XYZ file of C-alpha atoms in Angstrom:
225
model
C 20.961 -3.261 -19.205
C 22.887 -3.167 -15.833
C 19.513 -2.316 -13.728
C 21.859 -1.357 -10.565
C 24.152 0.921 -12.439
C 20.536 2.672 -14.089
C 19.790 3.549 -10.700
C 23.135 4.907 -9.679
C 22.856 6.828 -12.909
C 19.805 8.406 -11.824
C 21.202 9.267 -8.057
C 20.511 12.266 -6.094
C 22.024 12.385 -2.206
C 19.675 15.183 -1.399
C 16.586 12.825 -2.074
C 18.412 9.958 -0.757
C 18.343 11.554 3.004
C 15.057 12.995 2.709
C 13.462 9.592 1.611
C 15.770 7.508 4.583
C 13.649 10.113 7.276
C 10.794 8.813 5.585
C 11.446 5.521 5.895
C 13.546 4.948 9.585
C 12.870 1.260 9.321
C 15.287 0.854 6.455
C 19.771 1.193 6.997
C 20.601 4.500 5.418
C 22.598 2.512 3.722
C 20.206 0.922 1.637
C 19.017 4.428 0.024
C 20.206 5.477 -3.663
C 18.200 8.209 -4.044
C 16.459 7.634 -7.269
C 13.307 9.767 -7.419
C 10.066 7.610 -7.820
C 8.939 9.757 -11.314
C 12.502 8.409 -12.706
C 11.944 4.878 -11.405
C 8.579 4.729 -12.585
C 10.104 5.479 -16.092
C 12.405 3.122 -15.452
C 10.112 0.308 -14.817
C 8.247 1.117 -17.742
C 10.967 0.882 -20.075
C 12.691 -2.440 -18.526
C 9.108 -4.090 -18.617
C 8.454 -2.891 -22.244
C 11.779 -4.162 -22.990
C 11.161 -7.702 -21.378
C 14.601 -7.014 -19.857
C 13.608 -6.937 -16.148
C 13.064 -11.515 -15.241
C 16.930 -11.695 -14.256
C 16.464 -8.650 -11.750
C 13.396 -9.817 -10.451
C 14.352 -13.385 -9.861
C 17.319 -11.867 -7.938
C 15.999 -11.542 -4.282
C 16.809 -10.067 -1.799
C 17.613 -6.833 -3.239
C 20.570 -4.771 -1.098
C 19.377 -1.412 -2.123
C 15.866 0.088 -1.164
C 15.695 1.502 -5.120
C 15.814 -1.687 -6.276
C 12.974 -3.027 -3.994
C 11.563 0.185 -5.452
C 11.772 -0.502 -9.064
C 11.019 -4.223 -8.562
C 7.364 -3.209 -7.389
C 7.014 -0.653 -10.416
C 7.643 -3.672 -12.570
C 5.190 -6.105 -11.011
C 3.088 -3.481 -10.880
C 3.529 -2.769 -14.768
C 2.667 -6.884 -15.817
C -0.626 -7.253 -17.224
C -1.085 -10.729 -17.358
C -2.886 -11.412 -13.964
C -1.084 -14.919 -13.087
C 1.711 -13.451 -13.688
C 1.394 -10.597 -11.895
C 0.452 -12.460 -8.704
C 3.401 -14.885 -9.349
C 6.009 -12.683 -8.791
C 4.252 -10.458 -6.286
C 3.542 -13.498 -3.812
C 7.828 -14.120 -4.323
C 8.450 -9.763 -3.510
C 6.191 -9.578 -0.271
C 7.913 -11.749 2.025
C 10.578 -9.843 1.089
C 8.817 -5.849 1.735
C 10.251 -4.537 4.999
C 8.985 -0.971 4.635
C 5.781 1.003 3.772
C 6.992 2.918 0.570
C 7.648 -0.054 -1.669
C 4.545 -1.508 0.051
C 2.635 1.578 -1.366
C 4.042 1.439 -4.547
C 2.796 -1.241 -5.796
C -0.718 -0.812 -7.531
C -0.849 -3.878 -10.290
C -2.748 -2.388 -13.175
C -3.992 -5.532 -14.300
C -6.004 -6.145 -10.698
C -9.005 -3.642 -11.761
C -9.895 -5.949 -14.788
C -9.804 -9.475 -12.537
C -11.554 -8.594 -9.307
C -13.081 -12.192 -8.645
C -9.771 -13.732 -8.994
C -8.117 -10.668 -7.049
C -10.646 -10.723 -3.599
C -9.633 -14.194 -2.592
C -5.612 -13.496 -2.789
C -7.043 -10.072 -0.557
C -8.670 -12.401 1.852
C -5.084 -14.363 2.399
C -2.854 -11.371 2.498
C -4.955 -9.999 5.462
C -4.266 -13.103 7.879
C -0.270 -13.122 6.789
C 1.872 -13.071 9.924
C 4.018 -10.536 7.636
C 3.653 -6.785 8.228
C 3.779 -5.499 4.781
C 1.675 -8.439 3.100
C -1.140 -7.289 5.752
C -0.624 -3.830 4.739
C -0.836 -4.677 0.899
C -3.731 -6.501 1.284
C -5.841 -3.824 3.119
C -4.259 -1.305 0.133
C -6.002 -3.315 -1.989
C -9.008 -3.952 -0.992
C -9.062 -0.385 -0.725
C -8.510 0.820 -3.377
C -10.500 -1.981 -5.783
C -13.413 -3.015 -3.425
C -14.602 0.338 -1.578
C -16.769 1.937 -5.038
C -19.344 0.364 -7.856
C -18.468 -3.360 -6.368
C -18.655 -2.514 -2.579
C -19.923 -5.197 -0.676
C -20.689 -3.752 2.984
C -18.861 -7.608 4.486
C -15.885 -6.172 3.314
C -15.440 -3.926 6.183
C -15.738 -6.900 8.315
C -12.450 -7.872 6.380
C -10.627 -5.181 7.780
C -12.027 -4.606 10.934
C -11.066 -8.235 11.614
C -7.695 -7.607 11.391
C -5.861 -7.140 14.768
C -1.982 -6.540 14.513
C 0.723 -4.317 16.982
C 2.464 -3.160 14.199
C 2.272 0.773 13.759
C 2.441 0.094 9.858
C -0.732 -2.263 9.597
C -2.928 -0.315 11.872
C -2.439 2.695 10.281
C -3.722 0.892 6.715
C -6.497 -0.088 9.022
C -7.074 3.373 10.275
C -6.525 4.783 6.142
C -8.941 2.108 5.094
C -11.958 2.741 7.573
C -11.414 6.511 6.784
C -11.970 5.922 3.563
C -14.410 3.781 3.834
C -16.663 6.888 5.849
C -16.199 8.869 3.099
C -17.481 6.523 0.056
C -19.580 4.177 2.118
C -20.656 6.270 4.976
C -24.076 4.189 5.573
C -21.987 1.006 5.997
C -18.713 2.040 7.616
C -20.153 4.435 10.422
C -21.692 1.416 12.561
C -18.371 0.244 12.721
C -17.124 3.600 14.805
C -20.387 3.438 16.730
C -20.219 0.506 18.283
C -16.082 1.105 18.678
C -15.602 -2.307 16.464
C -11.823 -1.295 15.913
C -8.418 -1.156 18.587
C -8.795 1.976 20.130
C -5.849 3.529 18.651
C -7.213 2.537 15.056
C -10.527 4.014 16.222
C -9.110 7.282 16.736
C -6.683 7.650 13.787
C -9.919 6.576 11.457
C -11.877 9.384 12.982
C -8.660 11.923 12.480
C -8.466 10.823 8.758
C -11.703 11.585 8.129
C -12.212 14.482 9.439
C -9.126 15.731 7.686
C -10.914 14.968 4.158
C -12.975 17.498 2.445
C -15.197 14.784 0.660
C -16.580 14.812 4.696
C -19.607 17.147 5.850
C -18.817 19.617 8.592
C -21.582 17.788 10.060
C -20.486 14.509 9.866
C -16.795 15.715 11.202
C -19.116 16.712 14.315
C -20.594 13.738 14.612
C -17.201 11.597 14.315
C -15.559 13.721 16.710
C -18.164 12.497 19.447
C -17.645 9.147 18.768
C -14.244 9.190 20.053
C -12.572 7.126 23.381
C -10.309 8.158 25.767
């Protein structure tokens, strides 16, 4: 299959534009405008195929779509080394937070020892969107039945400028209020995040209904100037 020509197959402008205001840190250039529900079924079929090792070997990618449909593929392999094989090759090579978020690897939930200590190295990259990944997965794999409450140390250890990372801090902690309240709050009492983190949190959570309206109170209080 010519994967590139796929994707021009599958083309829309209109999407194309909206997704390049979505995504300012990537050339409009870049942007074919393939809708994720038809790149998802994409990926599937290239990775039940076994036709997809040639595309993902060839990095970097010039268009965004492809970057797209290379982490729907990762995220499709089951076998867990291999899965981690190729994504450690893709991350140096994410430079926005769509294809970071795209990538969910549905073999992680069934290897969680092996998965916690890759988490634990993505967090102290120097690269944006391996920081970002890292905090996506811890959580959405380590934040439920197999919380541990030094996990949130993990996160809250993190310290970054980039807009991109502290907002996955910020999504994480809120998160973290609502499943683990008990555990996560002492972190906004005793103002353990940046300030600007500590804020966003506190917005996120309050904007989520699995929140009480007294608890919203209480988190509002807790902000800093």
């Amino acid at each position: 299959m010519d994967i590139r020509q796929a994707l021009y197959d599958r083309a829309d402008a209109d999407y194309a534009a909206f997704q390049a205001k979505l995504t300012p840190t990537v050339d409009r250039s870049r942007f074919i405008g393939v809708r994720v529900p038809e790149a998802r079924k994409l990926a599937k079929e290239l990775y039940k195929s076994g036709e997809y090792a040639d595309f993902l070997a060839s990095l970097p990618h010039p268009y965004y779509d492809e970057d797209m449909l290379h982490g729907l593929i990762v995220s499709e392999i089951r076998d867990f080394d291999a899965c981690v094989s190729a994504l450690e090759a893709f991350l140096p090579h994410v430079d926005n937070w769509a294809v970071c978020d795209i990538m969910s690897p549905k073999c992680f939930a069934k290897h969680k020892d092996s998965l916690l200590p890759l988490i634990g190295g993505w967090v102290k990259s120097r690269e944006t969107y391996t920081i970002r990944f890292g905090l996506e997965m811890l959580m959405t794999h380590f934040l439920d039945a197999d919380f541990k409450p030094e996990y949130l140390d993990l996160a809250a250890g993190v310290r970054s400028d980039e807009y991109y990372v502290n907002m996955m801090i910020a999504w994480f902690f809120a998160t973290a209020l609502t499943k683990q309240w008990d555990a996560a709050v002492g972190y906004i009492e005793t103002r353990a995040l940046a300030p600007w983190v500590h804020n966003k949190a506190i917005q996120k959570a309050r904007e989520s209904y699995r929140i009480t309206a007294e608890r919203k109170s209480y988190l509002s209080s807790l902000r800093v100037p």
